[in-house]
C-alpha positions as semicolon CSV with decimal commas, in nm:
position;residue;x (nm);y (nm);z (nm)
1;M;-0,977;8,362;-4,399
2;M;-0,838;8,023;-4,323
3;M;-0,586;7,860;-4,557
4;L;-0,631;7,487;-4,605
5;L;-0,323;7,277;-4,654
6;P;-0,327;7,018;-4,933
7;M;-0,422;6,674;-4,811
8;G;-0,211;6,367;-4,865
9;V;0,139;6,317;-4,990
10;P;0,204;6,358;-5,361
11;G;0,280;6,024;-5,529
12;V;0,156;5,816;-5,235
13;C;-0,174;5,628;-5,248
14;P;-0,417;5,718;-4,966
15;K;-0,467;5,458;-4,690
16;H;-0,833;5,391;-4,780
17;V;-0,747;5,319;-5,145
18;R;-0,544;5,019;-5,255
19;A;-0,320;5,065;-5,555
20;W;-0,391;4,840;-5,852
21;T;-0,131;4,570;-5,902
22;Q;0,010;4,456;-6,233
23;E;-0,161;4,117;-6,194
24;E;-0,501;4,284;-6,146
25;D;-0,445;4,497;-6,456
26;E;-0,357;4,185;-6,657
27;I;-0,677;4,014;-6,539
28;L;-0,877;4,320;-6,643
29;L;-0,715;4,326;-6,987
30;R;-0,770;3,952;-7,032
31;M;-1,136;3,958;-6,923
32;H;-1,236;4,273;-7,113
33;G;-1,542;4,199;-7,325
34;K;-1,575;3,844;-7,193
35;K;-1,717;3,919;-6,848
36;N;-1,899;4,217;-6,703
37;A;-1,773;4,439;-6,420
38;V;-1,965;4,248;-6,150
39;E;-1,812;3,914;-6,253
40;I;-1,462;4,063;-6,275
41;A;-1,504;4,227;-5,932
42;G;-1,591;3,882;-5,792
43;M;-1,264;3,748;-5,931
44;L;-1,061;4,034;-5,783
45;H;-1,080;4,034;-5,404
46;K;-1,184;4,359;-5,235
47;R;-1,265;4,537;-5,562
48;T;-1,611;4,675;-5,633
49;P;-1,779;4,678;-5,976
50;G;-1,752;5,058;-5,974
51;A;-1,377;5,038;-5,910
52;V;-1,344;4,792;-6,199
53;R;-1,528;5,031;-6,434
54;V;-1,312;5,327;-6,327
55;R;-0,995;5,123;-6,373
56;F;-1,113;5,020;-6,720
57;A;-1,152;5,390;-6,804
58;C;-0,799;5,460;-6,679
59;L;-0,654;5,165;-6,872
60;R;-0,842;5,276;-7,183
61;D;-0,660;5,610;-7,161
62;L;-0,324;5,444;-7,093
63;Y;-0,353;5,175;-7,363
64;P;-0,591;5,297;-7,634
65;G;-0,497;5,014;-7,871
66;K;-0,549;4,730;-7,622
67;I;-0,892;4,821;-7,486
68;K;-1,150;4,919;-7,740
69;P;-1,486;5,055;-7,628
70;L;-1,753;4,785;-7,616
71;N;-2,011;5,017;-7,769
72;Y;-1,914;5,019;-8,135
73;R;-2,008;5,329;-8,332
74;F;-2,157;5,224;-8,665
75;T;-2,038;5,435;-8,957
76;P;-2,253;5,534;-9,256
77;K;-2,059;5,274;-9,457
78;D;-2,161;5,006;-9,204
79;D;-2,522;5,125;-9,222
80;R;-2,524;5,098;-9,601
81;F;-2,372;4,750;-9,583
82;I;-2,629;4,628;-9,329
83;R;-2,920;4,773;-9,526
84;R;-2,792;4,625;-9,854
85;H;-2,734;4,275;-9,715
86;C;-2,999;4,244;-9,440
87;L;-3,217;4,016;-9,656
88;T;-2,940;3,779;-9,762
89;M;-2,692;3,759;-9,471
90;S;-2,746;3,657;-9,109
91;A;-2,665;3,886;-8,816
92;A;-2,358;3,673;-8,741
93;E;-2,230;3,712;-9,099
94;L;-2,296;4,087;-9,094
95;G;-2,115;4,120;-8,761
96;A;-1,818;3,917;-8,879
97;H;-1,784;4,134;-9,189
98;I;-1,804;4,461;-8,993
99;G;-1,606;4,334;-8,694
100;V;-1,871;4,352;-8,420
101;G;-2,080;4,103;-8,228
102;V;-2,413;3,954;-8,325
103;N;-2,603;4,142;-8,054
104;A;-2,456;4,475;-8,164
105;V;-2,586;4,416;-8,518
106;R;-2,928;4,308;-8,389
107;Q;-2,961;4,611;-8,161
108;Y;-2,851;4,849;-8,436
109;A;-3,098;4,696;-8,680
110;S;-3,379;4,713;-8,426
111;R;-3,308;5,078;-8,340
112;N;-3,296;5,178;-8,707
113;G;-3,597;4,982;-8,832
114;I;-3,397;4,726;-9,031
115;R;-3,553;4,379;-9,048
116;L;-3,308;4,092;-9,040
117;S;-3,569;3,820;-9,102
118;K;-3,518;3,605;-9,409
119;C;-3,797;3,508;-9,648
120;G;-3,827;3,277;-9,945
121;D;-3,514;3,142;-10,107
122;Y;-3,299;3,350;-9,869
123;H;-3,423;3,156;-9,564
124;P;-3,176;2,877;-9,480
125;Q;-3,449;2,617;-9,413
126;T;-3,659;2,679;-9,722
127;K;-3,825;2,357;-9,829
128;Y;-4,010;2,476;-10,141
129;P;-3,845;2,731;-10,372
130;D;-4,010;3,061;-10,463
131;S;-4,077;2,936;-10,815
132;D;-4,298;2,656;-10,673
133;V;-4,484;2,904;-10,453
134;E;-4,555;3,130;-10,750
135;L;-4,672;2,831;-10,955
136;I;-4,905;2,714;-10,675
137;R;-5,056;3,060;-10,654
138;Q;-5,092;3,080;-11,031
139;L;-5,262;2,738;-11,053
140;R;-5,505;2,831;-10,778
141;D;-5,585;3,185;-10,904
142;E;-5,592;3,140;-11,281
143;Y;-5,699;2,778;-11,325
144;N;-5,916;2,739;-11,011
145;L;-5,755;2,408;-10,921
146;K;-5,828;2,268;-10,575
147;F;-5,548;2,239;-10,322
148;R;-5,579;1,861;-10,335
149;E;-5,511;1,863;-10,711
150;I;-5,222;2,106;-10,677
151;G;-5,082;1,898;-10,391
152;E;-5,087;1,586;-10,608
153;K;-4,882;1,764;-10,874
154;F;-4,622;1,878;-10,616
155;E;-4,637;1,560;-10,406
156;M;-4,751;1,738;-10,089
157;S;-5,064;1,741;-9,876
158;A;-5,357;1,971;-9,945
159;K;-5,299;2,144;-9,608
160;S;-4,938;2,219;-9,695
161;C;-5,045;2,350;-10,032
162;A;-5,310;2,575;-9,874
163;W;-5,061;2,705;-9,618
164;I;-4,804;2,785;-9,887
165;Y;-5,069;2,961;-10,093
166;A;-5,189;3,177;-9,803
167;Y;-4,889;3,243;-9,581
168;R;-4,555;3,161;-9,743
169;Q;-4,355;3,475;-9,815
170;T;-4,118;3,489;-10,106
171;A;-3,798;3,690;-10,137
172;T;-3,991;3,939;-10,351
173;D;-4,241;3,987;-10,068
174;A;-3,956;4,071;-9,830
175;I;-3,814;4,330;-10,070
176;I;-4,156;4,489;-10,115
177;R;-4,204;4,494;-9,737
178;E;-3,874;4,680;-9,698
179;L;-3,967;4,941;-9,957
180;L;-4,316;5,015;-9,824
181;P;-4,357;5,232;-9,512
């Protein structure tokens, strides 16, 4: 049986591998989370995206406080907060409260069946309040008023009145939609 000698010299970087310099490590730390591995590799000459990813893994072990993983793990407390406030807060507000990005909140909500769409008074561009919508529906259903007559009372066109009657969702509709399967 043949005995193989260990290759290389301990403590010396092999010829085909360049050691990472302090400047390169500082660039990696500064660009973490702002650019992806391909863009960072373009900034660092003669470094591949794979080498950048491996170096990030090494730096993450060396400096656990400086480099946080980009994939945030949502806790049950975060889940409860998102579910409780998904109808009233935007994804940006939810992310700012939890400490993650907007896209992370959107992806988490999408994967877990949480709707972040706003309806009724909770929508930031609501023109007519939910109370007006309910009154329009009541006037049409109970008193059989025409949309033209209802529109005159609310100073809006008959088309707008008909659209509000048929399609406008209130905050109550959004809550009911969340509770039903």
